[in-house]
Tab-separated table of C-alpha atoms in Angstrom:
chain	number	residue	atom	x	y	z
A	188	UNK	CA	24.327	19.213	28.008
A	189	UNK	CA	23.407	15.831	28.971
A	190	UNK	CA	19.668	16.904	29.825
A	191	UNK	CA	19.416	18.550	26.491
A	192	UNK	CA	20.580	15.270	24.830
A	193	UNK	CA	17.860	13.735	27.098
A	194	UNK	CA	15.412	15.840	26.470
A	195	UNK	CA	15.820	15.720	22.708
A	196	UNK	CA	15.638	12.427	22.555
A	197	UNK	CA	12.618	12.010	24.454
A	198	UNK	CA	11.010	14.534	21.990
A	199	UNK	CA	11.996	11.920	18.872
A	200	UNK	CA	10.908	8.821	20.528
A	201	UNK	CA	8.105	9.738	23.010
A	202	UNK	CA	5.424	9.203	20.159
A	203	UNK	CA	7.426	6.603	18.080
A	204	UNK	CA	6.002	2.592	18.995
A	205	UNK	CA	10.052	1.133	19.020
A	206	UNK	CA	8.501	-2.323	18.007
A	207	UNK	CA	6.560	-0.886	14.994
A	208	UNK	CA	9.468	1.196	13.704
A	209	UNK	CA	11.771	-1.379	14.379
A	210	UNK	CA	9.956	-4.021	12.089
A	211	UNK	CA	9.293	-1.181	9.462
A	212	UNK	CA	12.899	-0.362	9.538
A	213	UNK	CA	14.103	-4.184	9.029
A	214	UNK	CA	11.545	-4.418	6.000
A	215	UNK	CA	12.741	-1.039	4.474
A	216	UNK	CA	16.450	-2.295	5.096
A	217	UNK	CA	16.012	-5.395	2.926
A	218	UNK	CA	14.165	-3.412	0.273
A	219	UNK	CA	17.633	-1.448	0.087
A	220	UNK	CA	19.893	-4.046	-0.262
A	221	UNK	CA	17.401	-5.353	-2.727
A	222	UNK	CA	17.115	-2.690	-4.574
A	223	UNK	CA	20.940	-2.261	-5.112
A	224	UNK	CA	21.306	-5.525	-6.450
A	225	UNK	CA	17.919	-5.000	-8.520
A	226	UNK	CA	19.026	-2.422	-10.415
A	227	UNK	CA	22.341	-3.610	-10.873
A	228	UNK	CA	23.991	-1.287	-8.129
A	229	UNK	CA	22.760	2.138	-9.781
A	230	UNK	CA	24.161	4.247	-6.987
A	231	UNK	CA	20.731	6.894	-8.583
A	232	UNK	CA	18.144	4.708	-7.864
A	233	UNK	CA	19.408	3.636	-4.347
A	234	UNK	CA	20.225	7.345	-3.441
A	235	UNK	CA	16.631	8.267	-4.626
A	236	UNK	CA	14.640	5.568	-2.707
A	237	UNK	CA	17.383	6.634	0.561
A	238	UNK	CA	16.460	10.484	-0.117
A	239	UNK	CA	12.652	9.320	0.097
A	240	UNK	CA	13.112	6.973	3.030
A	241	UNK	CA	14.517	10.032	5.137
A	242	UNK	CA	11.801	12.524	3.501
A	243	UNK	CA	9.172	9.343	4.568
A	244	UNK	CA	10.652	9.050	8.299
A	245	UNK	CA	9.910	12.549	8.848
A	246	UNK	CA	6.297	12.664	7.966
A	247	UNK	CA	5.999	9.684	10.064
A	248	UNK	CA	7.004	11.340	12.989
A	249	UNK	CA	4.781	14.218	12.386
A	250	UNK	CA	1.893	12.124	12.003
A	251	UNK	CA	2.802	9.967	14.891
A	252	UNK	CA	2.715	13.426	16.903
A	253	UNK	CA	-0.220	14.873	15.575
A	254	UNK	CA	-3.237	13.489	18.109
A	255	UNK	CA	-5.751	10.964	16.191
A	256	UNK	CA	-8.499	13.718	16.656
A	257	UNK	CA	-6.488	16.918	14.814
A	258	UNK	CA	-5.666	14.325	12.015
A	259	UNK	CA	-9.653	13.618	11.894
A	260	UNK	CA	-10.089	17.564	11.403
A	261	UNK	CA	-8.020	17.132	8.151
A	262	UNK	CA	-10.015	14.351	6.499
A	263	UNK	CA	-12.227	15.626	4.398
A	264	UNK	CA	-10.118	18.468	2.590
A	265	UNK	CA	-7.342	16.065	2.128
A	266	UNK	CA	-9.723	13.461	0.299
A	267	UNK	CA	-11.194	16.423	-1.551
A	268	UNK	CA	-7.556	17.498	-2.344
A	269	UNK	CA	-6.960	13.616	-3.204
A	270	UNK	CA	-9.894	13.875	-5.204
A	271	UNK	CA	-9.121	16.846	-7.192
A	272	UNK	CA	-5.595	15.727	-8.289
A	273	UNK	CA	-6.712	12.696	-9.724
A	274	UNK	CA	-9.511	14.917	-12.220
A	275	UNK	CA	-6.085	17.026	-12.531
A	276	UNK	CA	-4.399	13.251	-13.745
A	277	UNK	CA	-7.384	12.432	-15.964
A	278	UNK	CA	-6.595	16.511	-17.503
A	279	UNK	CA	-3.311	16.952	-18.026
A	280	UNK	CA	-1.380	13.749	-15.987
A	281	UNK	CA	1.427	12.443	-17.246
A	282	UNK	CA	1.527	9.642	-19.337
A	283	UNK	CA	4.187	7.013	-18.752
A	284	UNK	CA	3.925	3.489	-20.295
A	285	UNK	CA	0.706	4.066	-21.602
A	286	UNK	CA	-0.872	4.817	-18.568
A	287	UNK	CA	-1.900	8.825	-17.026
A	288	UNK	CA	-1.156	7.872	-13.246
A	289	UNK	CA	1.058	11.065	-12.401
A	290	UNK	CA	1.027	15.057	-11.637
A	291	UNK	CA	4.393	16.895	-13.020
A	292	UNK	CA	5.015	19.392	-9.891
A	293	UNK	CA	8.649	20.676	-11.744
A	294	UNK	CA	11.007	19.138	-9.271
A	295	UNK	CA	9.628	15.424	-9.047
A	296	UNK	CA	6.370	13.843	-9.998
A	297	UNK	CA	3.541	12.543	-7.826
A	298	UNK	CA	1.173	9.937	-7.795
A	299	UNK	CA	-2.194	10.953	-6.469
A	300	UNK	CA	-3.176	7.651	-5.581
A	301	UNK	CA	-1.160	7.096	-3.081
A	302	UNK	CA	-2.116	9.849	-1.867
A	303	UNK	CA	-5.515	8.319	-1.753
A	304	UNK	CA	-4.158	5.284	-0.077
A	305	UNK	CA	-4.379	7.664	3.131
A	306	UNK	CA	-7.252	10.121	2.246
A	307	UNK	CA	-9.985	7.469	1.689
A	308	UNK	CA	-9.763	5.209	5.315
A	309	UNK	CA	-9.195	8.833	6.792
A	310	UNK	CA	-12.399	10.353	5.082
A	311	UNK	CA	-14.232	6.977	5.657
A	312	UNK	CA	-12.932	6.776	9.246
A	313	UNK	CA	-14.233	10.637	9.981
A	314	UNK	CA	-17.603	10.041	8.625
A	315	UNK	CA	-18.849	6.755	10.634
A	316	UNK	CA	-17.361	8.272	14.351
A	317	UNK	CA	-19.425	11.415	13.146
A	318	UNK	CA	-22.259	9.680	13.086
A	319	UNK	CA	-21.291	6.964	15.455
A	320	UNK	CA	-24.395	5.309	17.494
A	321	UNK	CA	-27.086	6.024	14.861
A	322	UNK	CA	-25.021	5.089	11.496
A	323	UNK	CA	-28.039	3.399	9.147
A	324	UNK	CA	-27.732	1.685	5.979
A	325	UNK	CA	-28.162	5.081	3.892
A	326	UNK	CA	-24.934	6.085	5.872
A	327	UNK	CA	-22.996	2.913	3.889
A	328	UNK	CA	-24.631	3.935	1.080
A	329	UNK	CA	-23.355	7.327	0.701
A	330	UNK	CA	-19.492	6.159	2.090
A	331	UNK	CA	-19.912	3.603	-0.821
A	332	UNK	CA	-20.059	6.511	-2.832
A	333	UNK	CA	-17.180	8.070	-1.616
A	334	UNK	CA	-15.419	4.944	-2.269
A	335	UNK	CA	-16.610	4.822	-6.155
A	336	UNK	CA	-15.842	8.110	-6.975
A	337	UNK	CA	-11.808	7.800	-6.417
A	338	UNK	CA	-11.779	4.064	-7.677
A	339	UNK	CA	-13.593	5.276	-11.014
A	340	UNK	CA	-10.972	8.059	-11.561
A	341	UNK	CA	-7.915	5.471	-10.412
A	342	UNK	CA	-9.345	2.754	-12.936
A	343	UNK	CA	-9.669	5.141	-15.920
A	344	UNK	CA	-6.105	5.402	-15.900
A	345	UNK	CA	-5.698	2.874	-16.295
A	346	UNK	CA	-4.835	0.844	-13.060
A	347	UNK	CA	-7.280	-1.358	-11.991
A	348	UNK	CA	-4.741	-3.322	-9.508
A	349	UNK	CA	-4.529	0.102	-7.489
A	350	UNK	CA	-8.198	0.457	-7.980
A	351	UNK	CA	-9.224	-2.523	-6.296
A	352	UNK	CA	-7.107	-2.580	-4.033
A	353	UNK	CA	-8.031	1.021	-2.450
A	354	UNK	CA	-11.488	-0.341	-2.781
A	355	UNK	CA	-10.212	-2.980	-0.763
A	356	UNK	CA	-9.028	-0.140	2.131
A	357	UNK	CA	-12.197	1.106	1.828
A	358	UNK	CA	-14.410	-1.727	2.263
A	359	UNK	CA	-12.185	-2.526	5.199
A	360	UNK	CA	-13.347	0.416	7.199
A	361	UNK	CA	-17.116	0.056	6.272
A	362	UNK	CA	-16.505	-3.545	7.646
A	363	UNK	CA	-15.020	-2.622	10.964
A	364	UNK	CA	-17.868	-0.135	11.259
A	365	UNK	CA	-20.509	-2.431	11.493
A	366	UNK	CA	-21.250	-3.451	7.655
A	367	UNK	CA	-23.326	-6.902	7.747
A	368	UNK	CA	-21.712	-10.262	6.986
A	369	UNK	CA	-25.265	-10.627	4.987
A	370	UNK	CA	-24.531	-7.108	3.031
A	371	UNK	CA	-21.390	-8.417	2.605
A	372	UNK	CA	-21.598	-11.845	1.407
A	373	UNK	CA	-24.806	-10.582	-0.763
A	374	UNK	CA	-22.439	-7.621	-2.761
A	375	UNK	CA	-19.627	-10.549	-3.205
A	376	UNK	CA	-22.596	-12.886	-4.820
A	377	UNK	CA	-23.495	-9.609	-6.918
A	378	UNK	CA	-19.921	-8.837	-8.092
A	379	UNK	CA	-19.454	-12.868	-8.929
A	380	UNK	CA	-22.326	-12.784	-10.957
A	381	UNK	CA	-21.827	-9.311	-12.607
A	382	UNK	CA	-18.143	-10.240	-13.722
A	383	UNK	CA	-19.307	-11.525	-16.983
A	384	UNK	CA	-21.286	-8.018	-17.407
A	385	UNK	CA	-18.131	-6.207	-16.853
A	386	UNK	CA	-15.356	-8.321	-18.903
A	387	UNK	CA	-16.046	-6.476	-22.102
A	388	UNK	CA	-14.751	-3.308	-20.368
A	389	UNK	CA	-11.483	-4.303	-19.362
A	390	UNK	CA	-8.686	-3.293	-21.832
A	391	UNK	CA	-7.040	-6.181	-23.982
A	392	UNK	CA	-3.883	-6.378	-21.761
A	393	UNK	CA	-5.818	-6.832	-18.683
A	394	UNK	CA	-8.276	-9.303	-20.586
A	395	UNK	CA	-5.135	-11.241	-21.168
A	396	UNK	CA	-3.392	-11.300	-17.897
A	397	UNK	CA	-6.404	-12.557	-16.401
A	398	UNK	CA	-6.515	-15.497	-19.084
A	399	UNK	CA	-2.534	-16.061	-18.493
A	400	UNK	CA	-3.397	-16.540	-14.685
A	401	UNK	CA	-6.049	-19.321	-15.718
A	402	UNK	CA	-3.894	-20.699	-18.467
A	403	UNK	CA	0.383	-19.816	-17.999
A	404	UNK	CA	1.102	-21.651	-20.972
A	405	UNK	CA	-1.226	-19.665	-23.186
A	406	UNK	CA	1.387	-16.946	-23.645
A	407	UNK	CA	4.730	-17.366	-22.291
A	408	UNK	CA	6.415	-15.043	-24.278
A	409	UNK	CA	3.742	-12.660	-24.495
A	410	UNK	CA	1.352	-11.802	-21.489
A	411	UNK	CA	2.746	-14.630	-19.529
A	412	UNK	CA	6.116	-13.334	-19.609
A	413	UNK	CA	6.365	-11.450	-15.679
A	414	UNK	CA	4.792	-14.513	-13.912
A	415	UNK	CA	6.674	-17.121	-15.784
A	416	UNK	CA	10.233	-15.419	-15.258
A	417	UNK	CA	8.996	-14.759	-11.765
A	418	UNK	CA	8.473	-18.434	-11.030
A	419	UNK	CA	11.690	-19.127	-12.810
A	420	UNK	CA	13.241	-16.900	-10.398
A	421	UNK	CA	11.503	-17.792	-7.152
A	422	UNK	CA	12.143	-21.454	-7.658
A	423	UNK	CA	15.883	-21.575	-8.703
A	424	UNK	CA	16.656	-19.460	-5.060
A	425	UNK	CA	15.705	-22.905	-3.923
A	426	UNK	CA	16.327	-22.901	0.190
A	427	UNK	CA	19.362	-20.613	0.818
A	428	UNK	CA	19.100	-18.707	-2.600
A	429	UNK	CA	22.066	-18.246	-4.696
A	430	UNK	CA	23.517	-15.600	-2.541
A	431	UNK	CA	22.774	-11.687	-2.838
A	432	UNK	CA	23.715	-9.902	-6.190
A	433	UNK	CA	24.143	-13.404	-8.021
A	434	UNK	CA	20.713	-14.003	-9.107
A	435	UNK	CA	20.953	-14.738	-12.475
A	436	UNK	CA	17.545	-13.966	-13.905
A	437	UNK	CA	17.939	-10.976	-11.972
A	438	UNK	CA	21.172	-10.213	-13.811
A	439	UNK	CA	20.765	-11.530	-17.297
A	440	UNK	CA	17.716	-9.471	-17.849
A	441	UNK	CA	15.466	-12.018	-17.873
A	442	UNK	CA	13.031	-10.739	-15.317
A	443	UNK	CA	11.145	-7.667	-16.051
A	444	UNK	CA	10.090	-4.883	-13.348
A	445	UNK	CA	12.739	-6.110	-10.941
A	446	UNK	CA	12.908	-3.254	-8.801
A	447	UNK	CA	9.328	-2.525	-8.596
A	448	UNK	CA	6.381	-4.925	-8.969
A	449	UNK	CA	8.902	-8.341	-9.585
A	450	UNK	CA	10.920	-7.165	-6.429
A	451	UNK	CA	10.165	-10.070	-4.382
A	452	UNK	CA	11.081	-12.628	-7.409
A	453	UNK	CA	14.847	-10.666	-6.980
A	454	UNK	CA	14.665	-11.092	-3.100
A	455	UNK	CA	13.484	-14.987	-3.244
A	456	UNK	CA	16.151	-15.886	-5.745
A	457	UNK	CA	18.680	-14.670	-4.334
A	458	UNK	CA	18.191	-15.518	-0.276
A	459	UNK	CA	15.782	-18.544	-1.133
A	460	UNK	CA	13.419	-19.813	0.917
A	461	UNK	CA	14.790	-19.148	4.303
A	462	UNK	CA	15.201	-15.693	3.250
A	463	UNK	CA	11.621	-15.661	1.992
A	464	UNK	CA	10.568	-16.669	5.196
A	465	UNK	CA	11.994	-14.315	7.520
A	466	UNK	CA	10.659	-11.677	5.322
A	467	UNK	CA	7.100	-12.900	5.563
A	468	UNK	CA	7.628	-13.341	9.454
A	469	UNK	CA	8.468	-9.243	9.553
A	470	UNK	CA	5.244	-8.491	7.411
A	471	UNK	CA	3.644	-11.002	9.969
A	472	UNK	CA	4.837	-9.076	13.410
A	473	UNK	CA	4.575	-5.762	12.056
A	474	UNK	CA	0.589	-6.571	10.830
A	475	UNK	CA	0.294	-8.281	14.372
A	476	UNK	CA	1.193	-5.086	15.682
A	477	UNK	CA	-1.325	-3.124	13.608
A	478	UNK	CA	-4.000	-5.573	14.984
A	479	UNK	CA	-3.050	-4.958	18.358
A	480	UNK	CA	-3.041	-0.989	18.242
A	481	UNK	CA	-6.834	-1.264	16.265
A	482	UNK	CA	-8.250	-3.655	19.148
A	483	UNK	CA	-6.513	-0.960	21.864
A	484	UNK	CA	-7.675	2.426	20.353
A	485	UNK	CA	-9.701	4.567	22.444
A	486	UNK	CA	-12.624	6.025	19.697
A	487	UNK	CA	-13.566	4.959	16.799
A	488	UNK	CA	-11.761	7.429	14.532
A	489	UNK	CA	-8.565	5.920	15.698
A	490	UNK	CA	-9.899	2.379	15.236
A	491	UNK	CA	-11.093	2.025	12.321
A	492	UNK	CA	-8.121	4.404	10.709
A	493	UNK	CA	-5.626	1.878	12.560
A	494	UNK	CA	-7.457	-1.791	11.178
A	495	UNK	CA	-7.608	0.372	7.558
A	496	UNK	CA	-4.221	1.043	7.340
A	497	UNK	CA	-3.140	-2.473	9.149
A	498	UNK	CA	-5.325	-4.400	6.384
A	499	UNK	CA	-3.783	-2.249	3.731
A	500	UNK	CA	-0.544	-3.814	4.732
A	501	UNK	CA	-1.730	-6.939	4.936
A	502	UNK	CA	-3.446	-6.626	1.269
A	503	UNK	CA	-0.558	-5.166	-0.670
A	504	UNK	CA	2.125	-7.557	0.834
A	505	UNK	CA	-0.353	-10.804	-0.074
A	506	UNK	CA	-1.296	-9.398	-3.496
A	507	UNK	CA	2.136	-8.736	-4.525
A	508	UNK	CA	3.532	-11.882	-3.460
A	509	UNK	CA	0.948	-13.987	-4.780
A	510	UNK	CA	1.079	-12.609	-7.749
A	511	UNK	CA	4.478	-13.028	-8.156
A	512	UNK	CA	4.444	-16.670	-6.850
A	513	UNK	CA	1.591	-17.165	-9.636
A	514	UNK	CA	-1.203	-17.452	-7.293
A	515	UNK	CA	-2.992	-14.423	-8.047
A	516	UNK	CA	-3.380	-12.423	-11.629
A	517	UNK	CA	-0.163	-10.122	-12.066
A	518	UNK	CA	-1.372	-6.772	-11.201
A	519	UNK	CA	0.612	-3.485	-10.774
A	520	UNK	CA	0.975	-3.539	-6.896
A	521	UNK	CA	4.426	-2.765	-5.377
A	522	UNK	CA	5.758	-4.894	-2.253
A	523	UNK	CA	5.194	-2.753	1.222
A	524	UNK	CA	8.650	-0.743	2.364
A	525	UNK	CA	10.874	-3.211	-0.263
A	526	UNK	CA	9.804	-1.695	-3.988
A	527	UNK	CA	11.527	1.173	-5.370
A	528	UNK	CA	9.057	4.283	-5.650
A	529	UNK	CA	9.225	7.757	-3.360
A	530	UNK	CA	5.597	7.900	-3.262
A	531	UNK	CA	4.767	4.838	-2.472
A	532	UNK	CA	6.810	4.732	0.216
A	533	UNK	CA	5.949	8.098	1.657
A	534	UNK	CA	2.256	6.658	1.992
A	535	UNK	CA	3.028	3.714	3.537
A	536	UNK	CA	5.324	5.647	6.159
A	537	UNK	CA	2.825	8.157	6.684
A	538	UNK	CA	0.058	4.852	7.160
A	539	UNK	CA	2.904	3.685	9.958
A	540	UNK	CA	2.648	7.509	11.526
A	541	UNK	CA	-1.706	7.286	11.757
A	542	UNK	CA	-0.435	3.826	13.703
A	543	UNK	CA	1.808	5.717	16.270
A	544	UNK	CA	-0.562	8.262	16.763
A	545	UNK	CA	-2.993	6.047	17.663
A	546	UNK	CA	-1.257	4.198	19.981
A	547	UNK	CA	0.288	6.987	21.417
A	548	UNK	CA	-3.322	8.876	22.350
A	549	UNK	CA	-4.361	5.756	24.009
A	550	UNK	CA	-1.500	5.688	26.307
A	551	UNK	CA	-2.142	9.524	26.905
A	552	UNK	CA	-5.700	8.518	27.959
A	553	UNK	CA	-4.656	5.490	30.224
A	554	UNK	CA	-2.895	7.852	31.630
């Protein structure tokens, strides 16, 4: 009995980096406990994101034993599949808040951009170790293409956050590939001077976040309504907070989208500071460890999916909290492992899982 136990367990763990699940586990914890006092202890909503944590574990450990080279076999239908569900979204998506973003599959509904989250580095990843020791610049042409087409789709939603920031994940991978800093610092000079060109395309409410972020007095009941209450929030936690499930922003209703974009306002009020920091220090460690798996990985598939996904921590985590704290434009970008959502957290698990298997094919090599 006792080998079985053994043997068992070595089939959980075998693939599983302890350090990396550990920190994701920590991260995912405080995202419950937020949560519950987020939504004003809705037994639901905590049960939901729970149900989706466990559903999210186990497609981590698949991924994590599924060898880096198998999952490189499955790139390019999934990105077509990716692909194909967001023309379903544009068709016949459903419309919540004004925006198309999700597929109605009966028993739950599904955002195909997350899927994408995964699909693109993947897809990305695949083509460049394809062609790996004679890629050219036609070969970051036509990846640059494969980055517009999904970004396109994702921004006629609309959600241009979400757009630019798998843009983002995509541009990291053409980067670690070999892109030029002089490419690179030429296309940032283009976009600079092309924002002016593209302004009158943006839709009113984006128009006016991105004046808010210039001007927070402009509208403080209006368009500056999230980052003001946010700031409110995040600044009366003061150093120890005001002690879990007695923020009171968080509990007289003041601030909006508490359990999903404005998570991190709930979190910082109520542990302050200190708890702000500890929280950054886990994002910290568990991109360090990212880092550390991308410089060890044995090809170049596994590299550059490992830095993608890494980065795409890295992004969403600074993006949301800067926007919160009021350093960045608010966008709709949920905080890694903490904000309530079932698919967002299934992607980010499943991003943990392309981690594991990397790391865990490198140590089959070494050996």
């Amino acid at each position: 009995m006792g080998n079985v136990l053994t043997r068992f367990w070595e089939v959980l763990t075998t693939k599983v980096d302890s350090f990396l699940f550990g920190i994701a586990m920590a991260i995912a914890g405080v995202g419950l406990i937020t949560l519950f006092s987020a939504t004003d202890q809705s037994i639901a909503r905590i049960t939901s994101q729970g149900t989706s944590l466990a559903f999210a574990l186990l497609l981590m450990w698949l991924v994590a034993n599924i060898p880096p080279q198998t999952i490189a076999r499955a790139a390019v239908p999934l990105y077509l599949v990716a692909v194909v569900m967001l023309i379903g979204v544009a068709v016949f998506g459903t419309t919540v808040n004004g925006s198309r973003r999700w597929l109605n599959l009966g028993f739950a509904r599904f955002q195909p951009s997350e899927l994408m989250k995964i699909a693109l580095p993947l897809m990305l990843a695949w083509y460049f170790q394809k062609f790996e020791g004679r890629i050219g610049w036609m070969d970051f042409v036509l990846t640059g293409i494969l980055i517009a087409v999904p970004v396109w789709l994702i921004k006629r939603q609309p959600d241009l956050g979400t757009a630019l920031l798998i843009a983002a994940s995509g541009f990291y991978v053409l980067y670690l590939a070999g892109l030029s800093w002089k490419i690179i610092v030429g296309l940032t000079a283009l976009g600079a001077a092309a924002a002016p060109l593209v302004w009158p395309y943006l839709h009113d409410y984006q128009k006016e976040r991105l004046l808010t972020f210039v001007d927070p007095t402009r509208d403080p009941l209006g368009a500056g309504y999230h980052s003001s209450q946010a700031s409110i929030a995040l600044g009366s936690g003061g150093v120890v907070g005001k002690g879990w499930m007695n923020g009171t922003q968080t509990h007289l209703d003041f601030l909006p989208e508490k359990h999903t974009d404005f998570v991190f306002a709930v979190f910082g009020e109520e542990f302050g500071l200190i708890g702000n920091a500890v929280l950054l220090v886990l994002y910290l460690l568990l991109i360090g460890r990212g880092m550390m798996i991308t410089a060890n990985a044995s090809t170049m598939f596994a590299r550059l999916t490992a830095g993608a996904v890494t980065l795409m921590f890295f992004t969403y985590a600074f993006v949301n909290m800067g926007m919160v704290s009021g350093v960045l434009p608010v966008v709709g970008v949920p905080l890694p492992l903490v904000s309530y959502g079932g698919t967002a957290l299934i992607s980010l698990f499943i991003g943990l899982g392309l981690l594991m298997s990397v790391q865990a094919h490198r140590k089959l090599v070494n050996t």
